[in-house]
Coordinates of C-alpha atoms and ligand atoms in Angstrom, one line a residue:
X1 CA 0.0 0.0 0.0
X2 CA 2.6 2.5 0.8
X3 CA 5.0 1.5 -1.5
X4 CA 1.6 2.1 -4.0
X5 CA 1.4 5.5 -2.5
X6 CA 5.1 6.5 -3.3
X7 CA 4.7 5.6 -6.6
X8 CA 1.4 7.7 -7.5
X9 CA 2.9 10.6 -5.7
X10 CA 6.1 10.1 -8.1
X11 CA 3.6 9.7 -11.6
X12 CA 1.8 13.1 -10.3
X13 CA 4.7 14.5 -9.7
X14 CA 6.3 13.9 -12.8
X15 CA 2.9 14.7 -15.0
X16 CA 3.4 17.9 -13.0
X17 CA 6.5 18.7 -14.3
X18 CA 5.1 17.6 -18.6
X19 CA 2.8 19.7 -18.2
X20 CA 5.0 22.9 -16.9
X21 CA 7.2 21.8 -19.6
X22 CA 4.2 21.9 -21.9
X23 CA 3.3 25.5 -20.4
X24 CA 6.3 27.0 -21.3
X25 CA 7.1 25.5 -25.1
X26 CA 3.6 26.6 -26.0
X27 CA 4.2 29.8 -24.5
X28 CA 7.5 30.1 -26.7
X29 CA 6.1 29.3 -29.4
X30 CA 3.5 31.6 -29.3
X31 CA 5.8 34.4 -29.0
X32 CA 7.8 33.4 -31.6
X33 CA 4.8 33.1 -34.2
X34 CA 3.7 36.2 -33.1
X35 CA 6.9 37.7 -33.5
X36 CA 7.0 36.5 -36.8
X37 CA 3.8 37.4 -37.7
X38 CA 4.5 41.1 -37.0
X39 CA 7.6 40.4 -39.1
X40 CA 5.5 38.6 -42.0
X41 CA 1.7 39.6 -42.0
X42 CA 0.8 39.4 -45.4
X43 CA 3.4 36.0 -45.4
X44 CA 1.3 34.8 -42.7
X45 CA -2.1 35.8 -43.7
X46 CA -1.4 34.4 -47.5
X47 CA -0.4 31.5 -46.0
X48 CA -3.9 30.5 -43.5
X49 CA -6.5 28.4 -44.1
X50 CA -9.2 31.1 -43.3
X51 CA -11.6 31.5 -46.8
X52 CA -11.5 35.2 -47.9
X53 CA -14.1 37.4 -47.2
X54 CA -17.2 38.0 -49.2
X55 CA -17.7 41.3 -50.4
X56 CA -19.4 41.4 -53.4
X57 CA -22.2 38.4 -55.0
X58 CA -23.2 38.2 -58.4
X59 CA -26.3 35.9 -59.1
X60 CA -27.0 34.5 -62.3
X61 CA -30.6 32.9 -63.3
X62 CA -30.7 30.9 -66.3
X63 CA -34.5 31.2 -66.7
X64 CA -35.8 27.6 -67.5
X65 CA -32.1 26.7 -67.6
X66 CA -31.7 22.8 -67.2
X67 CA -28.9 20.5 -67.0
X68 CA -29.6 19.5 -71.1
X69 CA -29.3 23.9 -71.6
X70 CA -26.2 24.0 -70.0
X71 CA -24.9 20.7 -72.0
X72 CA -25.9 22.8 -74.7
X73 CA -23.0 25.0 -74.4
X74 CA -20.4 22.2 -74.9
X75 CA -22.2 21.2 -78.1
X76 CA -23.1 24.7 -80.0
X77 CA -20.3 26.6 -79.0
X78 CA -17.0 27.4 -80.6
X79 CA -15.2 28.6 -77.4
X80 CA -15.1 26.7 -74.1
X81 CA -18.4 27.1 -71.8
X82 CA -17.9 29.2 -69.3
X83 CA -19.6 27.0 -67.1
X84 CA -16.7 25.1 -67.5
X85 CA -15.1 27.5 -65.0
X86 CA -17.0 27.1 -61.9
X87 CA -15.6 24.9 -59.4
X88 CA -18.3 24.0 -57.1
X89 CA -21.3 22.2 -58.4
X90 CA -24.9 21.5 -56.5
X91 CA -28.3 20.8 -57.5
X92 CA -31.4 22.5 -56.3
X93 CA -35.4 20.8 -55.8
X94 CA -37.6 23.4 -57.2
X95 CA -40.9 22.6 -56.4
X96 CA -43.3 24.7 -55.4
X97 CA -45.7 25.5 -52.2
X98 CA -49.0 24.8 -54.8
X99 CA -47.5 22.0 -57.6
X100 CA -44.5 19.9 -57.9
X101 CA -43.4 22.1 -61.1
X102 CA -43.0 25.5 -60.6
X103 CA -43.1 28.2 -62.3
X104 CA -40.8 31.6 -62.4
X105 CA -42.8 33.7 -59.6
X106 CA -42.9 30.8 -56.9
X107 CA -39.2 29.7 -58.4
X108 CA -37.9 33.5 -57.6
X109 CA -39.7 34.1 -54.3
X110 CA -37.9 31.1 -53.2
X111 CA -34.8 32.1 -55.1
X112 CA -35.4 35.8 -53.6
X113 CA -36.8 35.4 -50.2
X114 CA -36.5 31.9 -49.2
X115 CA -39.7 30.8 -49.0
X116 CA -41.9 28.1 -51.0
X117 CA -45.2 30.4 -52.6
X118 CA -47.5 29.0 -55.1
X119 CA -47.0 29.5 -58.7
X120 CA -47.8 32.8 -59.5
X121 CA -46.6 34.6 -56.1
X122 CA -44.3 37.3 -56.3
X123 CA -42.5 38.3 -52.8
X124 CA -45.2 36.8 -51.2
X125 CA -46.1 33.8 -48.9
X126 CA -48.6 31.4 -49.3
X127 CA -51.2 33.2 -47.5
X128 CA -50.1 36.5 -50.0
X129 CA -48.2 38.0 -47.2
X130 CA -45.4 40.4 -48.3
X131 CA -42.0 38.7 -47.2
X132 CA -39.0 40.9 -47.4
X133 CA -36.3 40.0 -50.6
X134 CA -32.4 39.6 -49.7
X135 CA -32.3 43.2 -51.6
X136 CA -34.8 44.6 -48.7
X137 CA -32.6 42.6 -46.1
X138 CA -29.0 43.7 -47.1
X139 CA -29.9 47.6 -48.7
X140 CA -30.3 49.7 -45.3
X141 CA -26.5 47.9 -44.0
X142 CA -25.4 50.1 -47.0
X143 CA -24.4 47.5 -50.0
X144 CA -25.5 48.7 -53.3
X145 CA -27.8 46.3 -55.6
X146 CA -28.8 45.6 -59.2
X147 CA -31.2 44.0 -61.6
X148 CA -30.9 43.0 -65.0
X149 CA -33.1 41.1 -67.6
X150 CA -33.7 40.0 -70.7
X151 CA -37.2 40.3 -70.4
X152 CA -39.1 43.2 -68.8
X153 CA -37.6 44.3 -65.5
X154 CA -41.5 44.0 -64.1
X155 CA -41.4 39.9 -64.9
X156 CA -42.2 37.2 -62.7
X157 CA -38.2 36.7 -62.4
X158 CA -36.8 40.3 -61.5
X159 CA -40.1 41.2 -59.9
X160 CA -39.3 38.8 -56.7
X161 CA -36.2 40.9 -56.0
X162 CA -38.0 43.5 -55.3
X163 CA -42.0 43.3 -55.1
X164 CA -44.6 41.7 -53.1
X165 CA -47.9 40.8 -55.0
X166 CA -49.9 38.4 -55.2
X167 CA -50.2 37.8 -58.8
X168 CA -47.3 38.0 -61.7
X169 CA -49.6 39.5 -64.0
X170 CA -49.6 42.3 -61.9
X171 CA -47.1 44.3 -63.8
X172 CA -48.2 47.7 -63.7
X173 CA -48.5 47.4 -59.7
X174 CA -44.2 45.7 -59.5
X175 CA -43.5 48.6 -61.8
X176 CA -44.3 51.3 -58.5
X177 CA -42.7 48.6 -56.6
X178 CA -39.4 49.6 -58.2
X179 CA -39.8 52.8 -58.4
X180 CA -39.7 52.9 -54.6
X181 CA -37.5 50.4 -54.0
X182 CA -33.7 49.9 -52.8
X183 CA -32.7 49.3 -56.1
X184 CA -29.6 51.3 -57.3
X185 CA -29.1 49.8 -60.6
X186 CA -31.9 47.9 -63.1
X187 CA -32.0 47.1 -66.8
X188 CA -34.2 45.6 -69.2
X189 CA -36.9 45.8 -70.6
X190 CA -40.7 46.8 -69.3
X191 CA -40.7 50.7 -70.2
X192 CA -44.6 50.2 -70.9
X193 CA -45.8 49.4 -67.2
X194 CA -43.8 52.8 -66.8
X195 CA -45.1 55.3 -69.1
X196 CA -47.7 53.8 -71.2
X197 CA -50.3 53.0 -68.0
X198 CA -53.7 52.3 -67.1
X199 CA -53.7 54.5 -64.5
X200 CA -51.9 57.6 -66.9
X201 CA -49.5 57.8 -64.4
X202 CA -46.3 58.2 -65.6
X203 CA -43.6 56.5 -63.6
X204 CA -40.5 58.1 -65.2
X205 CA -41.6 61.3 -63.2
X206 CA -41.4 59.6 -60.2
X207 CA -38.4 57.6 -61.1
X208 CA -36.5 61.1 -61.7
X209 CA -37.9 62.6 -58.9
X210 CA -36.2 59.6 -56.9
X211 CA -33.1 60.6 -58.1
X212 CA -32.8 57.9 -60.9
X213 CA -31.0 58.7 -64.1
X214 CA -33.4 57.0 -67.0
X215 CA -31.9 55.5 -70.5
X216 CA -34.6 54.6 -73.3
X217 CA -32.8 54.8 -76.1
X218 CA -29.8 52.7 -75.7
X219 CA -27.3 51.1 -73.1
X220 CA -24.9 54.4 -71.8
X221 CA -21.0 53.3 -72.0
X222 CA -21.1 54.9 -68.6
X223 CA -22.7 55.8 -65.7
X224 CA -22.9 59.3 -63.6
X225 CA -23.3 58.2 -59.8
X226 CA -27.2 58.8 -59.7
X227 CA -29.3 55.8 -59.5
X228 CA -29.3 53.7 -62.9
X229 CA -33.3 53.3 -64.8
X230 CA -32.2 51.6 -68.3
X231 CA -35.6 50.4 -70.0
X232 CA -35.1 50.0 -73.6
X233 CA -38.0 48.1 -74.7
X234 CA -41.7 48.2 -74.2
X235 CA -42.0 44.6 -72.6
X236 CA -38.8 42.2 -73.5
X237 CA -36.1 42.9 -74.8
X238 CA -35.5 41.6 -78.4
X239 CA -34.5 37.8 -78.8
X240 CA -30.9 37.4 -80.0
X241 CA -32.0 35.9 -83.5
X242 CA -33.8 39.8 -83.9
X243 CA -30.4 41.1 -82.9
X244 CA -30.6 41.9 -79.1
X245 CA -26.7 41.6 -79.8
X246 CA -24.1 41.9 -76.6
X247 CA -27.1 43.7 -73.9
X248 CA -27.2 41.2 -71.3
X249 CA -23.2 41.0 -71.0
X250 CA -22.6 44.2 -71.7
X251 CA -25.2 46.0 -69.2
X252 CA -23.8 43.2 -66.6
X253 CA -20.4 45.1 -66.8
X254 CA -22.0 48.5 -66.8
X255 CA -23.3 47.4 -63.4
X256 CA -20.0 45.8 -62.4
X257 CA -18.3 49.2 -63.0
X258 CA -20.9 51.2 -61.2
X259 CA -22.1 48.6 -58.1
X260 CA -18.1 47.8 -57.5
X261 CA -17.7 51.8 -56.6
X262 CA -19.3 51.0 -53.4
X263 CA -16.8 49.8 -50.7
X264 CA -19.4 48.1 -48.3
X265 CA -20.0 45.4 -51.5
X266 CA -22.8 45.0 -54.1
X267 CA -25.5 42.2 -54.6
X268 CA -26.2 41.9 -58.3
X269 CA -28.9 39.6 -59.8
X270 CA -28.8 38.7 -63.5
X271 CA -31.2 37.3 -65.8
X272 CA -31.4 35.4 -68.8
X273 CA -35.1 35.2 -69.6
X274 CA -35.0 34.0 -72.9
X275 CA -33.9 30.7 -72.8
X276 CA -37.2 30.0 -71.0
X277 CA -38.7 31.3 -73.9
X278 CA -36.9 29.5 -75.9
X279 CA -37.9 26.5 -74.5
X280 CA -41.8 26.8 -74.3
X281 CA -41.2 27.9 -77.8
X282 CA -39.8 24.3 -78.5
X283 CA -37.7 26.3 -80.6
X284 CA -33.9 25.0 -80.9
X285 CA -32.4 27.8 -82.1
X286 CA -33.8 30.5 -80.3
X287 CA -33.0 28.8 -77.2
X288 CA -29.5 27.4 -77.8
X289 CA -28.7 31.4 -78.8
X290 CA -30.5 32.6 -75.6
X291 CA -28.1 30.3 -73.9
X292 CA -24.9 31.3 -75.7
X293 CA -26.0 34.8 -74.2
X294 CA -26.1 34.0 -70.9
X295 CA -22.7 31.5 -70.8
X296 CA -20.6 34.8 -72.4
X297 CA -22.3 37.2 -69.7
X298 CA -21.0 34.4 -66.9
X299 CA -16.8 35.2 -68.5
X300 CA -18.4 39.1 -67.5
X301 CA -19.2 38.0 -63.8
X302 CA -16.3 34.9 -63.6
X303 CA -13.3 38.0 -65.2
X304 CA -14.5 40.7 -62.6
X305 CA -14.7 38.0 -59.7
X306 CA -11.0 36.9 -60.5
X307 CA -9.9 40.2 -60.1
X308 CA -11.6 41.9 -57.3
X309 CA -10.9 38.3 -55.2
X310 CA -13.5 39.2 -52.7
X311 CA -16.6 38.2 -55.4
X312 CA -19.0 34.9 -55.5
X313 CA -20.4 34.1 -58.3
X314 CA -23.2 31.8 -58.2
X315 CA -25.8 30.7 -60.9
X316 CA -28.7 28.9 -61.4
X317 CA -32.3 28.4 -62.5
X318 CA -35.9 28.6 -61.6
X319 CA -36.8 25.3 -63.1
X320 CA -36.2 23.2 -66.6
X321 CA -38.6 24.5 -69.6
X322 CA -39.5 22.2 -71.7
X323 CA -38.3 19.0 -70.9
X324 CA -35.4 19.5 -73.1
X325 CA -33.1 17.1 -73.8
X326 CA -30.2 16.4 -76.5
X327 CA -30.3 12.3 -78.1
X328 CA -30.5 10.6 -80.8
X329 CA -33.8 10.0 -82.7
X330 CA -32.9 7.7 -85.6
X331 CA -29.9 5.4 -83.9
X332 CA -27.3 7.6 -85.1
X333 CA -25.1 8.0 -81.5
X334 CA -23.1 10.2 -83.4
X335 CA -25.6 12.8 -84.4
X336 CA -27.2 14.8 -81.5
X337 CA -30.9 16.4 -82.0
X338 CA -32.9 18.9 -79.6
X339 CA -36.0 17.3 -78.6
X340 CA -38.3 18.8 -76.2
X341 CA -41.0 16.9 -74.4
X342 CA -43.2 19.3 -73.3
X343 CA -44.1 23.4 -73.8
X344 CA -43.9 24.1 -70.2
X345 CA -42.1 23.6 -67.5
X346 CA -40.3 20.0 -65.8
X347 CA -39.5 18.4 -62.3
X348 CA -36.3 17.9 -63.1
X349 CA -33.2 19.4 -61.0
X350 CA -31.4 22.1 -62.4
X351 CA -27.7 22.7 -61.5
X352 CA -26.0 25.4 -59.3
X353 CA -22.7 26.5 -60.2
X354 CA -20.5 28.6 -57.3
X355 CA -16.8 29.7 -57.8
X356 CA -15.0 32.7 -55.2
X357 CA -14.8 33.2 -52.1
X358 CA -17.8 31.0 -50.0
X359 CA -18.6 29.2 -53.1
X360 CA -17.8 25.8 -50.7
X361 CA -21.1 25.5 -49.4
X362 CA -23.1 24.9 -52.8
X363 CA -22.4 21.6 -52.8
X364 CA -24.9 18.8 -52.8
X365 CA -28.9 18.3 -53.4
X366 CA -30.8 21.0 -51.5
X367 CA -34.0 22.9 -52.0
X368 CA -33.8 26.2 -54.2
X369 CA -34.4 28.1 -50.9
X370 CA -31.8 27.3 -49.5
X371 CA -29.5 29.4 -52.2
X372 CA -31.3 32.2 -50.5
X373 CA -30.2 31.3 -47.0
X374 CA -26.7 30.7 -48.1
X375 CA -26.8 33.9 -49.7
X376 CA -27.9 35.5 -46.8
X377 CA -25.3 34.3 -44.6
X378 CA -22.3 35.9 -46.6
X379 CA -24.3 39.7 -45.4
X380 CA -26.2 39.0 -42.4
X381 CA -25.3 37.4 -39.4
Ligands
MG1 MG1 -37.9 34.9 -65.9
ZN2 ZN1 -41.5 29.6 -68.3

């Protein structure tokens, strides 16, 4: 027993001593890093595992923009997709609150505001209760935002960003919405629900009076620092087989230039419309050059994200339109044809590419509001 005794007190006495030992190297060598930190910050900070910071998120909707679209860029295209340059890849479920295939306003107000509505809701919940947008959430901490289209700015797509009504078809009713709203930069289409009203009223008034610079005519080269109306068509823009030619990439930039002046960061959503369009059309062509659209406006978003480091890109799309897919009819695997299987919409999963800073966590199968909640997190707490 005693001899027992002696030896515990020994063990304790030496595990005393490691750990004082322990103490002290630890303490060391936490001087010395620091040391060397104030020697070598940048080394340091180049060198640690912390992600960078995100500033800045650009958000790309392929409008009815399924995983047979996007293939659609390997096989029509003479330069390499830029899809090709995302790194992170997920899926999102797109169903919504009232059927299993959505459509753009229930698809958007999840998109927008993170919550499943029925087709046909715009910024509202299922009981047509207004539900603030990630644009309402993150304007008053000061970042600047933007919305572009292809089609009008007032459609069910652009509309969730910033309106709450209860039906898409509403578009005279989102138009006021915007006018009021926190949006610093919007172009597209839509200049009817503007000027050319029902109620005579003449939005472009108010717009000016809200200290918004308006373009009808043509997309500026540049902007002055007011507010940024650009409406150059009476509902959607023209289709690129009429010759819409380089808008959607071009007023992408425009914004880039004028959102990236703000140093507290910038939340940019971007639209294609058309290749939706394209696809209830059934029409091959228009939507494989919709498409081509929207993949050169991505090398806009990917070029300025590679520069300014602290920018996520991330894009999606609402749903599949028209159950597109690219095979074979005849037995001839080396012939590819477009074949569609339907004039609306599909079930189907549609891709989610991410690349930048945070674009880690859009990995996997998840519902589409949940790109709203991982938006979220990157500006609010
Ligand atoms: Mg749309
Ligand atoms: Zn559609």
């Amino acid at each position: 027993m005693r001899i027992f005794e002696t030896q515990t007190y020994i063990i304790m006495k030496l595990l005393h001593q490691l750990i004082f030992v322990l103490f002290i190297s630890v303490f060391i060598f936490s001087c010395e890093s620091k040391q060397e930190g104030n020697k070598l910050v940048t080394t340091s900070e180049n060198n640690s595992a912390k992600p960078k910071k995100v500033k800045n998120i650009i958000f790309l909707i392929g409008d009815g923009m399924g995983l047979s679209q996007v293939s659609a860029s390997q096989f029509y295209n003479d330069k390499t997709s830029n899809f090709e340059r995302f790194s992170v890849i997920g899926l999102s479920k797109t169903s919504s609150s009232s059927d299993l295939i959505t459509d753009s306003a229930a698809g958007a107000t999840a998109l927008a505001s993170g919550v499943k509505s029925y087709n046909g809701a715009i910024g509202v919940t299922p009981d047509t209760l207004a539900v603030e947008t990630i644009i309402e959430q993150i304007s008053p901490k000061g970042i600047s935002t933007g919305v572009i289209s292809t089609s009008a700015i007032t459609h069910a797509t652009p509309a969730c960003f910033y309106a709450h009504v209860k039906s898409r078809r509403m578009e005279e009713d989102i138009a006021r919405f915007l006018v009021n709203s926190e949006v610093d930069f919007f172009a597209g289409g839509g200049l009817k629900f503007f000027n050319d009203r029902k109620d005579g009223n003449d939005l472009l008034k108010l717009l000016e009076e809200n200290n918004f610079e308006i373009q009808t005519e043509e997309l500026p080269k540049k902007t002055s620092k007011k507010k940024q109306a650009i409406l150059l068509s009476d509902k959607g823009m023209p289709t690129m087989i009429e010759g819409r030619g380089d808008f959607l990439p071009e007023a992408t930039q425009l914004a880039l230039d004028y959102l990236s002046k703000n140093e507290e960061g910038f939340f940019l959503m971007v639209e294609g419309s058309q290749i939706d369009w394209g696809g209830h059309a059934n029409d091959a062509d228009y939507l494989i050059t919709e498409l081509l659209d929207f993949d050169k406006t991505l090398g806009v978003a990917l070029d300025f994200a590679k520069q300014d480091g602290e920018t996520l890109v991330i894009v999606t799309a609402d749903h599949e339109t028209g159950g597109f897919t690219l095979a074979s009819d005849d037995g001839d695997y080396n012939k590819i044809k477009a074949i569609f299987s339907t004039d609306g919409h599909s079930a189907t999963m549609v891709p989610v590419f991410a690349e930048g800073p945070g674009s880690e966590i859009f990995g996997g199968i998840y519902e589409n509001t949940s790109i709203y909640d991982k938006i979220k997190s990157f500006f609010i707490e």
